[in-house]
Amino acid sequence: MERIKAFFEGIRTYLREVVGELRKVVWPSRERVIKATGIVVAMVALVAGFLYLWDLGIGALMELLLA
């Protein structure tokens, strides 16, 4: 019975510490999140475009080599 009590007390202590740490977090502002999201979306589009063009180039090269 003591082991079960100690187990649940450990869980309670852990959760209390998690809440304490989350209160220390400095959350970003809405504007900063929107700006960072825009940058991420732009970079993903840029890399996707680069890979698309690379794939077209490799495909054309393969067509020339296999023709």
mmCIF file of C-alpha atoms in Angstrom:
data_model
loop_
_atom_site.group_PDB
_atom_site.id
_atom_site.type_symbol
_atom_site.label_atom_id
_atom_site.label_comp_id
_atom_site.label_asym_id
_atom_site.label_seq_id
_atom_site.Cartn_x
_atom_site.Cartn_y
_atom_site.Cartn_z
ATOM 1 C CA MET A 1 0.000 0.000 0.000
ATOM 2 C CA GLU A 2 2.877 2.347 0.781
ATOM 3 C CA ARG A 3 4.358 1.798 -2.669
ATOM 4 C CA ILE A 4 1.069 2.810 -4.289
ATOM 5 C CA LYS A 5 0.855 5.931 -2.111
ATOM 6 C CA ALA A 6 4.453 6.818 -2.951
ATOM 7 C CA PHE A 7 3.763 6.263 -6.652
ATOM 8 C CA PHE A 8 0.801 8.648 -6.705
ATOM 9 C CA GLU A 9 2.650 11.172 -4.536
ATOM 10 C CA GLY A 10 5.475 11.101 -7.097
ATOM 11 C CA ILE A 11 2.994 11.778 -9.889
ATOM 12 C CA ARG A 12 1.487 14.667 -7.911
ATOM 13 C CA THR A 13 4.946 16.139 -7.275
ATOM 14 C CA TYR A 14 5.877 15.790 -10.943
ATOM 15 C CA LEU A 15 2.704 17.550 -12.106
ATOM 16 C CA ARG A 16 3.213 20.338 -9.582
ATOM 17 C CA GLU A 17 6.754 20.890 -10.898
ATOM 18 C CA VAL A 18 5.518 20.869 -14.511
ATOM 19 C CA VAL A 19 2.975 23.586 -13.731
ATOM 20 C CA GLY A 20 5.699 25.585 -11.959
ATOM 21 C CA GLU A 21 7.988 25.368 -14.980
ATOM 22 C CA LEU A 22 5.202 26.308 -17.400
ATOM 23 C CA ARG A 23 4.573 29.467 -15.390
ATOM 24 C CA LYS A 24 8.196 30.499 -16.064
ATOM 25 C CA VAL A 25 7.779 30.242 -19.840
ATOM 26 C CA VAL A 26 7.745 33.534 -21.743
ATOM 27 C CA TRP A 27 5.180 32.964 -24.477
ATOM 28 C CA PRO A 28 5.619 34.840 -27.781
ATOM 29 C CA SER A 29 3.186 37.549 -28.813
ATOM 30 C CA ARG A 30 0.557 36.927 -31.481
ATOM 31 C CA GLU A 31 2.388 39.186 -33.931
ATOM 32 C CA ARG A 32 5.652 37.286 -33.461
ATOM 33 C CA VAL A 33 3.925 33.938 -33.993
ATOM 34 C CA ILE A 34 2.278 35.219 -37.193
ATOM 35 C CA LYS A 35 5.590 36.577 -38.485
ATOM 36 C CA ALA A 36 7.455 33.346 -37.702
ATOM 37 C CA THR A 37 4.704 31.288 -39.338
ATOM 38 C CA GLY A 38 4.943 33.427 -42.474
ATOM 39 C CA ILE A 39 8.694 32.904 -42.614
ATOM 40 C CA VAL A 40 8.303 29.131 -42.219
ATOM 41 C CA VAL A 41 5.619 28.954 -44.939
ATOM 42 C CA ALA A 42 7.771 31.057 -47.294
ATOM 43 C CA MET A 43 10.819 28.846 -46.719
ATOM 44 C CA VAL A 44 8.803 25.673 -47.279
ATOM 45 C CA ALA A 45 7.449 27.110 -50.549
ATOM 46 C CA LEU A 46 10.968 28.116 -51.612
ATOM 47 C CA VAL A 47 12.434 24.674 -50.902
ATOM 48 C CA ALA A 48 9.451 22.951 -52.552
ATOM 49 C CA GLY A 49 9.922 25.098 -55.662
ATOM 50 C CA PHE A 50 13.633 24.333 -55.745
ATOM 51 C CA LEU A 51 12.994 20.594 -55.437
ATOM 52 C CA TYR A 52 10.328 20.761 -58.141
ATOM 53 C CA LEU A 53 12.720 22.464 -60.560
ATOM 54 C CA TRP A 54 15.507 20.054 -59.607
ATOM 55 C CA ASP A 55 13.178 17.126 -60.312
ATOM 56 C CA LEU A 56 12.226 18.581 -63.695
ATOM 57 C CA GLY A 57 15.894 18.996 -64.566
ATOM 58 C CA ILE A 58 16.835 15.477 -63.506
ATOM 59 C CA GLY A 59 13.801 14.107 -65.391
ATOM 60 C CA ALA A 60 14.802 15.944 -68.568
ATOM 61 C CA LEU A 61 18.383 14.726 -68.191
ATOM 62 C CA MET A 62 17.199 11.137 -67.796
ATOM 63 C CA GLU A 63 15.020 11.485 -70.900
ATOM 64 C CA LEU A 64 18.061 12.635 -72.882
ATOM 65 C CA LEU A 65 20.247 9.822 -71.554
ATOM 66 C CA LEU A 66 17.673 7.077 -72.127
ATOM 67 C CA ALA A 67 16.457 8.275 -75.539
#
